[in-house]
């Protein structure tokens, strides 16, 4: 659609557009919608795909003959670790299969690092005067909340299409020993959909850091969550770091939250032998073993790594049309207006929408008043502060397709209205 950019409209045309959008917004409010695009959750249709889990496992013993109903097996079921090692391009020995949340595993790692130090720390991080983390932005809100809860200061770097701005990261970490780590969502990042290239990963794996115990929290939550047939392969961070002489730098996290059940999946870490021993030593003080029954039913359900890949194609068939719909509505309603840019992700769970700077909070407030819940503006930034008030994260997987359409029509109206208001006030 060849609409005119707001910046090119005459004052009269702008006033007319503002009136038109106000009327459209009143109509929107009158519809009494109740729609939610806030969180990246699977829809019930996606969850249904894994319902055979409810009838598994058929056995009480794992492949080695161990009774999964009993205590033990802290590192997790060997056959499930082998399956996910293949999918994450690591060795089974490097993998720990845990409980139902990778975020909890990240939290455990951070808490243990603060209390006891990492495997290569001279002292607990908590004894340092200050602990800081590099956070590519926009990023995952829960990463930031977790750091904030532990009093870890956050420094931002831009997230680019090929991953974090590696030069900016390298410049920060080179001389500042208080910078102990960084986050990366390497594949189909939350929320930008970016894919960290092998080159960027290699730079981060090899860069000199003033902190000898610098850690990369490599959160590969969307490693297998392709939206197209062109399946991105994540960079080999463990191999790259090991080759660069920093085997203990990365810790990889993943889970089946958006593969099987979001509340009852299995989470994993993958890391060097040193990190795995460190992790298990701390884990063992508070656990006699994971839920192996759940791990076994996952192993039986998928059967093999290929079984997981095949399962992900079924997810793709359900959610790819919702992402296409977001793009269609935004393109038709906002294309050419110069009021927004957005990505068309090839995987993951989010669309990253950038609206006219200074209007993101207004858009979210307008949408809320019209019954469309959006993630609060600023959520994808540390301390919830988007310096440009421009970024909005859209999560289209959970609502049915018709609701995605209705919600996006509404969002487009709010984006245009907020932009027209700002232009008219200028
Ligand atoms: C980047 C990222 N990491 C981790 C999680 C949560 O993972 P889990 O369910 O394994 O705790 C999410 C969920 O939205 C996410 O987007």
Short mmCIF file of C-alpha atoms and ligand atoms in Angstrom, two decimals:
data_model
loop_
_atom_site.label_atom_id
_atom_site.label_comp_id
_atom_site.label_asym_id
_atom_site.label_seq_id
_atom_site.Cartn_x
_atom_site.Cartn_y
_atom_site.Cartn_z
CA UNK A 1 0.00 0.00 0.00
CA UNK A 2 1.38 3.38 -0.97
CA UNK A 3 0.24 5.51 1.93
CA UNK A 4 1.92 8.86 2.47
CA UNK A 5 4.49 9.14 5.21
CA UNK A 6 3.24 11.31 8.07
CA UNK A 7 6.28 13.55 7.75
CA UNK A 8 5.21 14.42 4.17
CA UNK A 9 1.63 15.39 5.00
CA UNK A 10 0.48 19.00 4.95
CA UNK A 11 -0.86 20.42 8.23
CA UNK A 12 -4.45 20.03 6.93
CA UNK A 13 -3.90 16.46 5.82
CA UNK A 14 -2.27 15.65 9.14
CA UNK A 15 -5.23 17.12 11.02
CA UNK A 16 -7.58 15.06 8.83
CA UNK A 17 -5.57 11.91 9.51
CA UNK A 18 -5.64 12.60 13.23
CA UNK A 19 -9.43 12.96 13.14
CA UNK A 20 -9.73 9.77 11.10
CA UNK A 21 -7.56 7.82 13.55
CA UNK A 22 -9.45 9.20 16.55
CA UNK A 23 -12.68 7.96 14.99
CA UNK A 24 -11.09 4.59 14.18
CA UNK A 25 -9.89 4.36 17.77
CA UNK A 26 -13.37 5.15 19.14
CA UNK A 27 -14.76 2.37 16.94
CA UNK A 28 -12.05 0.05 18.23
CA UNK A 29 -12.91 0.80 21.84
CA UNK A 30 -16.60 0.31 21.15
CA UNK A 31 -15.89 -3.28 20.06
CA UNK A 32 -15.15 -4.22 23.67
CA UNK A 33 -12.24 -6.48 22.75
CA UNK A 34 -10.39 -8.67 25.23
CA UNK A 35 -7.20 -9.76 23.51
CA UNK A 36 -3.75 -10.59 24.81
CA UNK A 37 -0.43 -10.44 22.96
CA UNK A 38 1.72 -10.11 26.06
CA UNK A 39 3.61 -13.33 26.65
CA UNK A 40 5.33 -15.86 24.45
CA UNK A 41 3.26 -18.84 25.40
CA UNK A 42 2.32 -21.80 23.22
CA UNK A 43 -1.37 -22.02 22.30
CA UNK A 44 -3.47 -24.91 23.57
CA UNK A 45 -3.44 -26.31 20.02
CA UNK A 46 0.36 -26.54 20.29
CA UNK A 47 0.21 -28.08 23.75
CA UNK A 48 -2.27 -30.68 22.43
CA UNK A 49 0.48 -31.94 20.10
CA UNK A 50 2.28 -33.43 23.10
CA UNK A 51 -0.71 -34.97 24.87
CA UNK A 52 0.59 -38.49 24.38
CA UNK A 53 2.95 -37.52 27.21
CA UNK A 54 -0.02 -37.90 29.52
CA UNK A 55 -0.05 -41.62 28.78
CA UNK A 56 3.72 -42.11 29.14
CA UNK A 57 6.09 -43.51 30.21
CA UNK A 58 5.16 -47.09 29.49
CA UNK A 59 8.18 -48.30 31.44
CA UNK A 60 9.48 -47.61 34.91
CA UNK A 61 13.07 -48.21 33.86
CA UNK A 62 15.43 -46.17 31.73
CA UNK A 63 17.71 -47.64 29.04
CA UNK A 64 20.30 -48.66 31.63
CA UNK A 65 17.68 -50.46 33.71
CA UNK A 66 17.55 -47.85 36.49
CA UNK A 67 14.16 -47.40 38.16
CA UNK A 68 13.16 -43.84 37.25
CA UNK A 69 10.72 -43.68 40.16
CA UNK A 70 13.53 -43.67 42.67
CA UNK A 71 16.10 -41.10 43.80
CA UNK A 72 19.36 -40.60 41.92
CA UNK A 73 20.77 -39.78 38.51
CA UNK A 74 21.56 -36.13 39.24
CA UNK A 75 22.80 -35.39 35.70
CA UNK A 76 19.57 -36.64 34.16
CA UNK A 77 18.58 -39.54 31.94
CA UNK A 78 21.35 -40.60 29.59
CA UNK A 79 19.06 -41.26 26.59
CA UNK A 80 17.41 -37.85 26.87
CA UNK A 81 20.78 -36.15 27.27
CA UNK A 82 22.01 -37.94 24.14
CA UNK A 83 18.93 -36.84 22.20
CA UNK A 84 19.30 -33.19 23.14
CA UNK A 85 23.09 -33.26 22.82
CA UNK A 86 22.57 -34.11 19.16
CA UNK A 87 20.04 -31.30 18.76
CA UNK A 88 22.27 -28.74 20.49
CA UNK A 89 25.45 -29.93 18.70
CA UNK A 90 27.25 -30.86 21.92
CA UNK A 91 28.33 -34.11 23.62
CA UNK A 92 26.02 -35.96 26.01
CA UNK A 93 28.67 -35.67 28.76
CA UNK A 94 28.38 -31.90 28.49
CA UNK A 95 24.63 -31.97 29.12
CA UNK A 96 22.66 -31.90 32.36
CA UNK A 97 18.92 -32.63 32.08
CA UNK A 98 17.05 -30.96 34.90
CA UNK A 99 13.60 -29.86 35.92
CA UNK A 100 10.93 -27.99 34.01
CA UNK A 101 12.59 -24.58 33.69
CA UNK A 102 15.82 -23.39 32.12
CA UNK A 103 15.23 -19.99 33.72
CA UNK A 104 15.54 -21.67 37.11
CA UNK A 105 18.84 -23.20 35.99
CA UNK A 106 20.06 -19.73 35.00
CA UNK A 107 18.94 -18.41 38.37
CA UNK A 108 20.75 -21.25 40.16
CA UNK A 109 23.97 -20.58 38.25
CA UNK A 110 23.85 -16.88 39.05
CA UNK A 111 23.01 -17.40 42.72
CA UNK A 112 25.80 -19.96 43.12
CA UNK A 113 28.24 -17.66 41.35
CA UNK A 114 27.27 -14.84 43.69
CA UNK A 115 27.50 -17.04 46.79
CA UNK A 116 30.38 -19.36 45.95
CA UNK A 117 31.98 -18.13 42.73
CA UNK A 118 32.11 -19.77 39.31
CA UNK A 119 34.39 -22.75 38.65
CA UNK A 120 37.24 -20.38 37.75
CA UNK A 121 36.57 -17.54 40.25
CA UNK A 122 39.07 -16.38 42.84
CA UNK A 123 36.25 -15.52 45.22
CA UNK A 124 32.43 -15.39 45.25
CA UNK A 125 31.07 -12.73 42.93
CA UNK A 126 29.03 -11.41 45.83
CA UNK A 127 32.25 -10.41 47.61
CA UNK A 128 33.25 -8.12 44.75
CA UNK A 129 32.52 -4.46 45.20
CA UNK A 130 30.34 -4.52 42.14
CA UNK A 131 29.14 -7.15 39.69
CA UNK A 132 28.02 -6.12 36.22
CA UNK A 133 26.59 -7.91 33.21
CA UNK A 134 26.44 -6.97 29.56
CA UNK A 135 22.91 -7.09 28.20
CA UNK A 136 22.21 -6.91 24.47
CA UNK A 137 19.05 -4.85 23.90
CA UNK A 138 16.28 -5.29 23.21
CA UNK A 139 16.39 -8.55 25.16
CA UNK A 140 14.43 -10.95 27.37
CA UNK A 141 12.76 -9.15 30.27
CA UNK A 142 13.14 -12.03 32.74
CA UNK A 143 16.92 -12.05 32.26
CA UNK A 144 16.98 -8.44 33.36
CA UNK A 145 14.61 -8.94 36.29
CA UNK A 146 16.77 -11.81 37.50
CA UNK A 147 19.94 -9.73 37.42
CA UNK A 148 18.19 -6.80 39.08
CA UNK A 149 16.94 -9.06 41.87
CA UNK A 150 20.53 -10.05 42.64
CA UNK A 151 21.84 -6.50 42.53
CA UNK A 152 23.85 -7.13 39.37
CA UNK A 153 24.24 -3.93 37.37
CA UNK A 154 23.34 -4.00 33.70
CA UNK A 155 25.21 -2.40 30.82
CA UNK A 156 23.55 -2.43 27.43
CA UNK A 157 24.93 -3.07 23.95
CA UNK A 158 22.92 -3.10 20.74
CA UNK A 159 21.53 -6.37 19.42
CA UNK A 160 22.16 -6.59 15.69
CA UNK A 161 20.89 -8.97 13.03
CA UNK A 162 23.91 -11.22 13.50
CA UNK A 163 23.90 -11.12 17.30
CA UNK A 164 25.18 -8.71 19.94
CA UNK A 165 27.48 -5.90 18.83
CA UNK A 166 30.64 -7.89 19.52
CA UNK A 167 32.99 -4.92 19.27
CA UNK A 168 30.96 -2.99 21.84
CA UNK A 169 31.00 -6.02 24.15
CA UNK A 170 34.75 -6.55 23.67
CA UNK A 171 35.43 -2.88 24.43
CA UNK A 172 33.42 -3.03 27.68
CA UNK A 173 34.84 -6.27 29.04
CA UNK A 174 38.50 -5.66 28.16
CA UNK A 175 39.35 -3.40 31.11
CA UNK A 176 36.55 -3.76 33.62
CA UNK A 177 36.95 -6.77 35.94
CA UNK A 178 33.54 -6.09 37.52
CA UNK A 179 31.88 -7.23 34.28
CA UNK A 180 31.41 -10.90 35.03
CA UNK A 181 29.18 -12.00 32.23
CA UNK A 182 26.67 -11.40 29.49
CA UNK A 183 23.42 -12.77 28.17
CA UNK A 184 22.84 -13.98 24.65
CA UNK A 185 19.76 -15.53 23.13
CA UNK A 186 21.70 -16.79 20.12
CA UNK A 187 19.00 -18.26 17.93
CA UNK A 188 15.84 -16.37 17.04
CA UNK A 189 16.47 -13.93 19.87
CA UNK A 190 13.74 -12.71 22.16
CA UNK A 191 12.44 -10.30 20.90
CA UNK A 192 14.34 -9.38 17.70
CA UNK A 193 14.59 -12.81 16.07
CA UNK A 194 18.31 -12.20 15.46
CA UNK A 195 20.59 -15.17 14.84
CA UNK A 196 24.07 -14.94 16.33
CA UNK A 197 26.56 -15.71 13.56
CA UNK A 198 29.49 -18.07 13.97
CA UNK A 199 31.80 -15.01 13.56
CA UNK A 200 30.16 -13.03 16.35
CA UNK A 201 30.14 -16.11 18.58
CA UNK A 202 33.83 -16.69 17.84
CA UNK A 203 34.67 -13.09 18.75
CA UNK A 204 32.79 -13.34 22.05
CA UNK A 205 34.38 -16.71 22.80
CA UNK A 206 37.89 -15.40 22.19
CA UNK A 207 37.78 -11.76 23.37
CA UNK A 208 40.11 -10.85 26.23
CA UNK A 209 38.19 -10.10 29.42
CA UNK A 210 39.49 -8.32 32.51
CA UNK A 211 37.44 -10.75 34.65
CA UNK A 212 39.18 -14.14 34.51
CA UNK A 213 35.87 -15.86 35.29
CA UNK A 214 33.75 -14.08 32.66
CA UNK A 215 30.66 -16.09 31.67
CA UNK A 216 28.48 -16.13 28.58
CA UNK A 217 24.93 -17.16 29.51
CA UNK A 218 24.02 -18.67 26.13
CA UNK A 219 20.25 -19.02 26.43
CA UNK A 220 19.27 -21.12 23.46
CA UNK A 221 15.56 -21.20 24.34
CA UNK A 222 14.56 -21.10 20.66
CA UNK A 223 17.27 -23.33 19.14
CA UNK A 224 14.75 -25.56 17.39
CA UNK A 225 11.88 -23.14 16.93
CA UNK A 226 12.02 -22.49 13.20
CA UNK A 227 9.26 -20.59 11.41
CA UNK A 228 10.50 -21.51 7.92
CA UNK A 229 11.96 -24.60 6.28
CA UNK A 230 15.34 -22.83 6.38
CA UNK A 231 16.44 -24.08 9.79
CA UNK A 232 19.18 -21.93 11.35
CA UNK A 233 21.92 -23.84 13.11
CA UNK A 234 23.17 -22.18 16.28
CA UNK A 235 26.82 -21.21 16.51
CA UNK A 236 29.04 -23.79 18.24
CA UNK A 237 29.79 -21.74 21.31
CA UNK A 238 31.25 -24.55 23.44
CA UNK A 239 33.70 -25.62 20.74
CA UNK A 240 34.60 -22.03 19.87
CA UNK A 241 35.28 -21.12 23.50
CA UNK A 242 37.28 -24.26 24.08
CA UNK A 243 39.36 -23.64 20.95
CA UNK A 244 39.99 -20.06 22.12
CA UNK A 245 41.32 -21.31 25.46
CA UNK A 246 38.21 -20.34 27.45
CA UNK A 247 36.34 -23.65 27.83
CA UNK A 248 34.54 -22.51 30.99
CA UNK A 249 33.28 -19.22 29.54
CA UNK A 250 29.93 -20.32 28.07
CA UNK A 251 27.02 -22.07 29.74
CA UNK A 252 24.28 -23.07 27.34
CA UNK A 253 20.64 -23.32 28.42
CA UNK A 254 17.68 -24.86 26.60
CA UNK A 255 14.36 -26.50 27.38
CA UNK A 256 11.36 -28.23 25.91
CA UNK A 257 9.02 -25.57 27.31
CA UNK A 258 7.94 -24.63 23.79
CA UNK A 259 8.47 -28.11 22.38
CA UNK A 260 6.35 -30.26 24.72
CA UNK A 261 4.64 -28.54 27.67
CA UNK A 262 5.60 -25.04 28.84
CA UNK A 263 4.89 -25.98 32.44
CA UNK A 264 6.02 -29.60 32.43
CA UNK A 265 8.92 -29.93 30.03
CA UNK A 266 12.58 -30.68 30.64
CA UNK A 267 15.33 -28.06 30.84
CA UNK A 268 19.00 -28.53 30.01
CA UNK A 269 22.38 -26.95 30.47
CA UNK A 270 25.38 -27.78 28.30
CA UNK A 271 28.87 -26.72 29.25
CA UNK A 272 32.50 -27.73 29.74
CA UNK A 273 33.40 -30.67 31.98
CA UNK A 274 34.54 -28.17 34.61
CA UNK A 275 31.26 -26.26 34.53
CA UNK A 276 29.18 -29.46 34.58
CA UNK A 277 31.05 -30.72 37.67
CA UNK A 278 30.68 -27.31 39.31
CA UNK A 279 26.96 -27.25 38.53
CA UNK A 280 26.32 -30.80 39.77
CA UNK A 281 28.33 -30.22 42.96
CA UNK A 282 26.09 -27.29 43.89
CA UNK A 283 22.92 -28.96 42.63
CA UNK A 284 23.68 -32.04 44.72
CA UNK A 285 23.51 -30.10 47.96
CA UNK A 286 19.81 -29.49 47.38
CA UNK A 287 18.59 -32.36 45.21
CA UNK A 288 18.87 -36.16 45.15
CA UNK A 289 17.94 -36.26 41.49
CA UNK A 290 15.60 -34.78 38.89
CA UNK A 291 12.10 -35.90 37.84
CA UNK A 292 13.27 -38.88 35.82
CA UNK A 293 9.71 -40.04 35.16
CA UNK A 294 9.13 -36.85 33.20
CA UNK A 295 12.49 -37.24 31.48
CA UNK A 296 11.69 -40.84 30.49
CA UNK A 297 8.29 -39.96 29.09
CA UNK A 298 9.93 -37.24 27.01
CA UNK A 299 12.52 -39.74 25.74
CA UNK A 300 9.74 -42.21 24.86
CA UNK A 301 7.53 -39.55 23.29
CA UNK A 302 10.16 -38.15 20.91
CA UNK A 303 12.06 -41.39 20.32
CA UNK A 304 15.01 -39.63 18.73
CA UNK A 305 16.46 -36.23 17.85
CA UNK A 306 14.66 -36.52 14.51
CA UNK A 307 11.45 -37.09 16.44
CA UNK A 308 11.96 -33.69 18.10
CA UNK A 309 12.65 -32.02 14.75
CA UNK A 310 9.52 -33.58 13.24
CA UNK A 311 7.51 -32.41 16.22
CA UNK A 312 8.76 -28.85 15.73
CA UNK A 313 7.44 -28.87 12.16
CA UNK A 314 3.95 -29.41 13.60
CA UNK A 315 4.42 -26.36 15.83
CA UNK A 316 5.60 -24.38 12.83
CA UNK A 317 2.47 -25.28 10.87
CA UNK A 318 0.33 -23.87 13.68
CA UNK A 319 2.23 -20.67 14.45
CA UNK A 320 3.81 -19.57 11.15
CA UNK A 321 0.41 -18.34 9.82
CA UNK A 322 0.04 -16.14 12.92
CA UNK A 323 3.39 -14.48 12.27
CA UNK A 324 2.45 -14.03 8.61
CA UNK A 325 -0.78 -12.37 9.75
CA UNK A 326 1.09 -9.91 11.99
CA UNK A 327 3.23 -8.92 9.02
CA UNK A 328 0.25 -8.68 6.65
CA UNK A 329 -1.78 -6.40 8.91
CA UNK A 330 1.17 -4.18 9.81
CA UNK A 331 2.21 -3.90 6.16
CA UNK A 332 -1.29 -3.07 4.96
CA UNK A 333 -2.07 -0.61 7.71
CA UNK A 334 1.29 1.02 8.38
CA UNK A 335 3.34 0.42 5.22
CA UNK A 336 4.70 3.66 3.75
CA UNK A 337 3.50 5.78 6.70
CA UNK A 338 6.96 6.11 8.24
CA UNK A 339 5.52 5.35 11.66
CA UNK A 340 6.88 1.88 12.41
CA UNK A 341 9.40 -0.79 11.52
CA UNK A 342 9.13 -4.42 12.46
CA UNK A 343 10.92 -7.67 11.78
CA UNK A 344 9.67 -10.80 10.04
CA UNK A 345 11.36 -13.43 12.18
CA UNK A 346 12.37 -16.80 10.75
CA UNK A 347 12.00 -18.44 14.14
CA UNK A 348 11.25 -17.89 17.80
CA UNK A 349 8.18 -16.46 19.45
CA UNK A 350 8.19 -12.70 18.92
CA UNK A 351 7.83 -9.80 16.55
CA UNK A 352 9.80 -6.70 17.45
CA UNK A 353 7.88 -3.54 16.61
CA UNK A 354 9.56 -0.14 16.72
CA UNK A 355 7.13 2.77 16.64
CA UNK A 356 7.75 6.54 16.43
CA UNK A 357 10.26 7.36 19.19
CA UNK A 358 8.48 8.70 22.25
CA UNK A 359 5.19 6.92 21.50
CA UNK A 360 5.62 3.27 22.57
CA UNK A 361 4.12 3.84 26.04
CA UNK A 362 1.24 5.77 24.48
CA UNK A 363 0.56 2.95 22.01
CA UNK A 364 0.53 0.35 24.79
CA UNK A 365 -1.78 2.55 26.92
CA UNK A 366 -4.15 3.15 24.00
CA UNK A 367 -4.22 -0.57 23.22
CA UNK A 368 -4.93 -1.40 26.85
CA UNK A 369 -7.87 0.99 26.95
CA UNK A 370 -9.22 -0.72 23.85
CA UNK A 371 -8.93 -4.16 25.47
CA UNK A 372 -5.69 -5.28 23.80
CA UNK A 373 -3.01 -6.28 26.29
CA UNK A 374 0.54 -5.67 25.05
CA UNK A 375 3.80 -6.24 26.93
CA UNK A 376 4.50 -2.96 28.78
CA UNK A 377 6.69 -0.56 26.80
CA UNK A 378 10.30 -0.76 27.94
CA UNK A 379 10.02 -4.40 29.05
CA UNK A 380 12.77 -5.54 26.72
CA UNK A 381 15.30 -3.22 28.39
CA UNK A 382 17.11 -3.38 31.75
CA UNK A 383 15.23 -1.55 34.51
CA UNK A 384 12.29 -1.39 32.02
CA UNK A 385 13.79 1.76 30.55
CA UNK A 386 13.70 2.04 26.79
CA UNK A 387 15.67 5.27 26.29
CA UNK A 388 13.79 6.04 23.07
CA UNK A 389 10.35 4.78 24.17
CA UNK A 390 10.07 3.13 20.79
CA UNK A 391 10.09 -0.64 21.28
CA UNK A 392 7.08 -2.96 21.62
CA UNK A 393 7.29 -6.74 21.79
CA UNK A 394 4.46 -8.64 20.13
CA UNK A 395 3.79 -12.26 21.03
CA UNK A 396 1.33 -13.78 18.54
CA UNK A 397 1.58 -17.52 19.31
CA UNK A 398 -1.06 -17.92 21.99
CA UNK A 399 -4.28 -16.36 20.60
CA UNK A 400 -6.21 -18.06 17.78
CA UNK A 401 -5.53 -16.64 14.30
CA UNK A 402 -8.74 -14.54 14.18
CA UNK A 403 -7.73 -12.88 17.45
CA UNK A 404 -4.25 -12.16 16.11
CA UNK A 405 -5.88 -10.38 13.18
CA UNK A 406 -8.21 -8.37 15.41
CA UNK A 407 -5.44 -7.51 17.85
CA UNK A 408 -3.06 -6.39 15.12
CA UNK A 409 -5.73 -4.24 13.43
CA UNK A 410 -6.18 -2.59 16.80
CA UNK A 411 -2.45 -2.19 17.38
CA UNK A 412 -2.07 -0.59 13.95
CA UNK A 413 -4.79 1.93 14.80
CA UNK A 414 -3.06 2.77 18.10
CA UNK A 415 0.36 3.15 16.41
CA UNK A 416 -1.07 5.50 13.78
CA UNK A 417 -3.07 7.51 16.31
CA UNK A 418 -0.07 7.96 18.63
CA UNK A 419 2.14 8.94 15.69
CA UNK A 420 -0.45 11.40 14.35
CA UNK A 421 -0.89 12.93 17.82
CA UNK A 422 2.86 13.42 18.13
CA UNK A 423 3.24 14.84 14.63
CA UNK A 424 0.31 17.21 15.17
CA UNK A 425 1.77 18.43 18.47
CA UNK A 426 5.19 19.11 16.94
C1 LIG B 1 14.87 -16.30 25.94
C2 LIG B 1 14.10 -17.15 26.90
N1 LIG B 1 14.75 -17.90 27.79
C3 LIG B 1 14.09 -18.67 28.69
C4 LIG B 1 12.71 -18.69 28.70
C5 LIG B 1 12.02 -19.54 29.72
O1 LIG B 1 12.47 -20.85 29.61
P1 LIG B 1 11.96 -21.99 30.57
O2 LIG B 1 10.53 -22.22 30.29
O3 LIG B 1 12.82 -23.17 30.17
O4 LIG B 1 12.22 -21.58 31.99
C6 LIG B 1 11.99 -17.92 27.79
C7 LIG B 1 10.52 -17.91 27.82
O5 LIG B 1 9.87 -17.09 27.25
C8 LIG B 1 12.70 -17.13 26.87
O6 LIG B 1 12.07 -16.36 25.97
#
